[in-house]
PDB file of C-alpha atoms in Angstrom:
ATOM      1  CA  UNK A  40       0.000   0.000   0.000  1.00 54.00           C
ATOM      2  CA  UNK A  41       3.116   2.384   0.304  1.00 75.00           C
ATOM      3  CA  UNK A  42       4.050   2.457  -2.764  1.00 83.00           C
ATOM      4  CA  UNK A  43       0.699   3.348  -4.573  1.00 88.00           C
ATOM      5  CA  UNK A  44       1.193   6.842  -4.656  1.00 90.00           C
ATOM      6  CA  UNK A  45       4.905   6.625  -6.206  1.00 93.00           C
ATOM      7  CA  UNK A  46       3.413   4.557  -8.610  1.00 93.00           C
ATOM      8  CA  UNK A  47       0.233   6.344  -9.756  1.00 91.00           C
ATOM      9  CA  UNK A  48       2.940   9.777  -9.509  1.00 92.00           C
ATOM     10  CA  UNK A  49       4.754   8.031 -12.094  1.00 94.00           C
ATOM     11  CA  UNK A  50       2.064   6.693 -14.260  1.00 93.00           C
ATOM     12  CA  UNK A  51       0.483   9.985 -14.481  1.00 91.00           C
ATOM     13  CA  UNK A  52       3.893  12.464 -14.963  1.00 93.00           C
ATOM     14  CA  UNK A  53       5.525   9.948 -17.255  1.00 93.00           C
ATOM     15  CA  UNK A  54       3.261   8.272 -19.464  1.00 90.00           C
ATOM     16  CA  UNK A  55       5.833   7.064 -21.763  1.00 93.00           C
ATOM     17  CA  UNK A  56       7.813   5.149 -19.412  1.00 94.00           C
ATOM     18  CA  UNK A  57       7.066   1.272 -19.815  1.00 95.00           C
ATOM     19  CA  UNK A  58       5.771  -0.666 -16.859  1.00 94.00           C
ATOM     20  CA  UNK A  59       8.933  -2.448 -16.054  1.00 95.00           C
ATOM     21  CA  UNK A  60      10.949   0.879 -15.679  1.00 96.00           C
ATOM     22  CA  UNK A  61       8.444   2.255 -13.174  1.00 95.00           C
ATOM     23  CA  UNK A  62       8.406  -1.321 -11.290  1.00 94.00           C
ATOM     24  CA  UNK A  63      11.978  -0.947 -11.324  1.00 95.00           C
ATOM     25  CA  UNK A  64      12.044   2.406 -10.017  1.00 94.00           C
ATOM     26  CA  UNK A  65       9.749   1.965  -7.157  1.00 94.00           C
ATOM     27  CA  UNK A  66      10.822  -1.480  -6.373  1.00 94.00           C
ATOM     28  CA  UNK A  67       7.214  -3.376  -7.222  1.00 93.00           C
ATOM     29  CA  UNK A  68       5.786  -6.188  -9.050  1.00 92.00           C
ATOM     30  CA  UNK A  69       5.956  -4.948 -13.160  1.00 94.00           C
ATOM     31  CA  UNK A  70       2.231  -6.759 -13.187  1.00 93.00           C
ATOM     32  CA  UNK A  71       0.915  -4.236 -10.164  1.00 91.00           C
ATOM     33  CA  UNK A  72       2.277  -1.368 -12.540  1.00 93.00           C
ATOM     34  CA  UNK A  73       0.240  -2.987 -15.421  1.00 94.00           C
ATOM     35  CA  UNK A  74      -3.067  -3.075 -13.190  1.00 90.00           C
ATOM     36  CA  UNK A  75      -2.641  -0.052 -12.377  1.00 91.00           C
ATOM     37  CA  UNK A  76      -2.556   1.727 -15.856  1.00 92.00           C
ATOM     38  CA  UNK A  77      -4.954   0.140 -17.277  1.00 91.00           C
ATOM     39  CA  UNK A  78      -7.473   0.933 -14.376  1.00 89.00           C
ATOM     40  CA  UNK A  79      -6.450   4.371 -14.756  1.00 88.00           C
ATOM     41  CA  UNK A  80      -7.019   4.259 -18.509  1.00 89.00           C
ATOM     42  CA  UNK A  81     -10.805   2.391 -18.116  1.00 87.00           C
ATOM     43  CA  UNK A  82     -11.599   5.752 -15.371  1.00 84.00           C
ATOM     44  CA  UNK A  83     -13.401   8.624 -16.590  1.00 83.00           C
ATOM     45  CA  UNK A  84     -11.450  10.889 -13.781  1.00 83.00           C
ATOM     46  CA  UNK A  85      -8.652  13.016 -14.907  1.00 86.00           C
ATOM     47  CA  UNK A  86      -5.467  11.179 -14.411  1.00 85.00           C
ATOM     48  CA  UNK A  87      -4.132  14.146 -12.588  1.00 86.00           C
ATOM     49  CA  UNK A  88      -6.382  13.739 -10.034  1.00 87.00           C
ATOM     50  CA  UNK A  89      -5.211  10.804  -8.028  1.00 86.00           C
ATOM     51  CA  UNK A  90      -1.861  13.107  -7.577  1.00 87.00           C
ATOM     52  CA  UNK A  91      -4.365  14.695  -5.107  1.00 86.00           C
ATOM     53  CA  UNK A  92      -5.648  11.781  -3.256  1.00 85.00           C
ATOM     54  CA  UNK A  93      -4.779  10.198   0.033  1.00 86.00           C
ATOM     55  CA  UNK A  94      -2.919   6.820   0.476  1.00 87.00           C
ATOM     56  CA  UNK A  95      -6.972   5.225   1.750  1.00 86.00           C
ATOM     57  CA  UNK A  96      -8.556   6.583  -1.230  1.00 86.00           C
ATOM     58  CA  UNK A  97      -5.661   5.294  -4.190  1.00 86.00           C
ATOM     59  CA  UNK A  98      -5.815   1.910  -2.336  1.00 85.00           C
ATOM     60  CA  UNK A  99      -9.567   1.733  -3.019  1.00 85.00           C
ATOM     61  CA  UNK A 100      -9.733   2.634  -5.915  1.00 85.00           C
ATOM     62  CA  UNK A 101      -6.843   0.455  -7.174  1.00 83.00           C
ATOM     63  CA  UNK A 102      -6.985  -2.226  -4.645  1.00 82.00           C
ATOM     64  CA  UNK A 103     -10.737  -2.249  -3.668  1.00 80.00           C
ATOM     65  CA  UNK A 104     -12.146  -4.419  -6.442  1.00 69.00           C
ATOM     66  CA  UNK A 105     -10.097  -6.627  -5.983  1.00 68.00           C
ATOM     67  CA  UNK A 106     -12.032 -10.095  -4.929  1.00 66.00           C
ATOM     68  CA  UNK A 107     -10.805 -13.006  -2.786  1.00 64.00           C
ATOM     69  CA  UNK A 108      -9.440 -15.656  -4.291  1.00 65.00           C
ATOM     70  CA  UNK A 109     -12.001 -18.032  -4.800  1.00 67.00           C
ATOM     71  CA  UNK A 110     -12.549 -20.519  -2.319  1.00 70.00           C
ATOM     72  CA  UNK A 111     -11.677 -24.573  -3.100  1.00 75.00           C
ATOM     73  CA  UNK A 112     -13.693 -27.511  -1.903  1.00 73.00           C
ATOM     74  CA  UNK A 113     -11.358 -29.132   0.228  1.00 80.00           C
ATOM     75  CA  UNK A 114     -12.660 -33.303   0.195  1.00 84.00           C
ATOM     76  CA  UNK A 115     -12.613 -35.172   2.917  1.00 84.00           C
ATOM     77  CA  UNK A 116      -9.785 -37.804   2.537  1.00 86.00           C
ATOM     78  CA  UNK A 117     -10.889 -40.255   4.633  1.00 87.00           C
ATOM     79  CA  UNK A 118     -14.095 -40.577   2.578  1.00 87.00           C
ATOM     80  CA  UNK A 119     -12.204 -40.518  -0.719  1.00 87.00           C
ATOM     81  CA  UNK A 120     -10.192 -43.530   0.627  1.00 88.00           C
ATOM     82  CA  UNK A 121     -12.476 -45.226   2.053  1.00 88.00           C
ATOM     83  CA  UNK A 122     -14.714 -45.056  -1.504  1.00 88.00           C
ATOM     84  CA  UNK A 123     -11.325 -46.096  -3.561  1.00 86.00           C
ATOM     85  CA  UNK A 124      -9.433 -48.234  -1.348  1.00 87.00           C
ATOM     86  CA  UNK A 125      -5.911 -48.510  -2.609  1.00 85.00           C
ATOM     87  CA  UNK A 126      -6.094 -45.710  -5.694  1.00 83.00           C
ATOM     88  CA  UNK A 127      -3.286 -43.633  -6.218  1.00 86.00           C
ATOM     89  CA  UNK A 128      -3.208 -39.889  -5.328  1.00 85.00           C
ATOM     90  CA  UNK A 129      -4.401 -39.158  -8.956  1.00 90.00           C
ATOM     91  CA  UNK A 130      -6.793 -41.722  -9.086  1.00 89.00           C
ATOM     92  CA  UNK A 131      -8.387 -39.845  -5.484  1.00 90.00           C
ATOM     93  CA  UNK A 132      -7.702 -36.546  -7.304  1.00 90.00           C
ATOM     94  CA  UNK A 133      -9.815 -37.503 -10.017  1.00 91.00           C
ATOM     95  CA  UNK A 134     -12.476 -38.453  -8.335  1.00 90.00           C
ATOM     96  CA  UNK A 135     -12.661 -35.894  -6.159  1.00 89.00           C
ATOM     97  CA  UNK A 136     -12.494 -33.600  -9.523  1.00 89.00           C
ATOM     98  CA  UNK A 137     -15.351 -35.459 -10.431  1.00 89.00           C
ATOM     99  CA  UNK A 138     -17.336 -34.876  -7.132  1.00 87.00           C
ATOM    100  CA  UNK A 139     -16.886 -30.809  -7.440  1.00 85.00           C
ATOM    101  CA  UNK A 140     -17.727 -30.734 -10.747  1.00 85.00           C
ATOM    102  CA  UNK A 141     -21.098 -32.966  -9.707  1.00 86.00           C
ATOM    103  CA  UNK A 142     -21.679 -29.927  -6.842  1.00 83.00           C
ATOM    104  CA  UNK A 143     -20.688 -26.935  -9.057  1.00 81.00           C
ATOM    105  CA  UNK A 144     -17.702 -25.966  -6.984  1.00 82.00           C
ATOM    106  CA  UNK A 145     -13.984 -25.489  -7.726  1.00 83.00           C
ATOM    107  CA  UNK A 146     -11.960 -28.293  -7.572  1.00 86.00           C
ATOM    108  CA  UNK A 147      -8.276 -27.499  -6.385  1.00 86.00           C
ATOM    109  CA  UNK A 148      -5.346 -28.474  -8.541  1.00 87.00           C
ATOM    110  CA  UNK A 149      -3.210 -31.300  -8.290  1.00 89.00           C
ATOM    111  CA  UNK A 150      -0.552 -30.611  -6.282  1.00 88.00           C
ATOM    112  CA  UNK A 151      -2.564 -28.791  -3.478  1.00 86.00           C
ATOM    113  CA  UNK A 152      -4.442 -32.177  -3.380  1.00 89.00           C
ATOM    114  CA  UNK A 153      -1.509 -34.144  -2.605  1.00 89.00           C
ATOM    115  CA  UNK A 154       0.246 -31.589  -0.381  1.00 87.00           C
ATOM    116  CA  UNK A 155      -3.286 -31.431   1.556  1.00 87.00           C
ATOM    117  CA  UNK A 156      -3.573 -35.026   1.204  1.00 85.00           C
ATOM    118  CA  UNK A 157       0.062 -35.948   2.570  1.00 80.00           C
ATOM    119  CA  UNK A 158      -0.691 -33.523   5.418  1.00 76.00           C
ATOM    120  CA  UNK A 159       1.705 -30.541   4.192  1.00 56.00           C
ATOM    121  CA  UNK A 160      -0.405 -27.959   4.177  1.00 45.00           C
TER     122      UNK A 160
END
């Protein structure tokens, strides 16, 4: 959140200068940069006036919309195993696939089943 005025400062007084260079210059992700000019070119508001605004007020407006990630079904493993006794972790990961797809929810990937399913994570 510190470094959204720098940024939008930047993007405003030097138009020209790519995305990396100003991620460079203010130390910050070249993709944040990216984000943030193309929100400011969608706006109807002036450019020039975010120079004005307070650190809140940038961070809503650039930050704000911003949704959660969406949340992943996490299975119950004891189920899954006891439904396929001796599958493999991609056989489980399958079905479970399978069983969020069946519910309309979002399935996690692969490799956050296993780590989830070896007790990692």
């Amino acid at each position: 959140m510190d470094r959204i005025q720098p940024i939008v400062a930047l993007l405003v007084e030097r138009p020209l200068w790519s995305s990396a260079r100003i991620a460079r210059h203010v130390q910050c992700d070249p993709r944040r940069v990216r984000r943030y000019r193309r929100l400011l070119a969608e706006t109807d508001v002036e450019p020039a006036a975010f120079l004005d605004c307070d650190v809140a007020t940038l961070d809503e407006f650039f930050n704000g919309r911003r949704g959660a990630p969406p949340r992943r079904r996490v299975p119950c493993f004891a189920e899954l195993e006891r439904e396929h006794p001796g599958s493999s972790g991609r056989s489980l990961w399958r079905a479970y696939v399978a069983q969020a797809a069946k519910k309309g929810e979002l399935p996690m990937s692969y490799s956050q089943f296993l780590r989830r399913w070896k007790g990692v994570a």
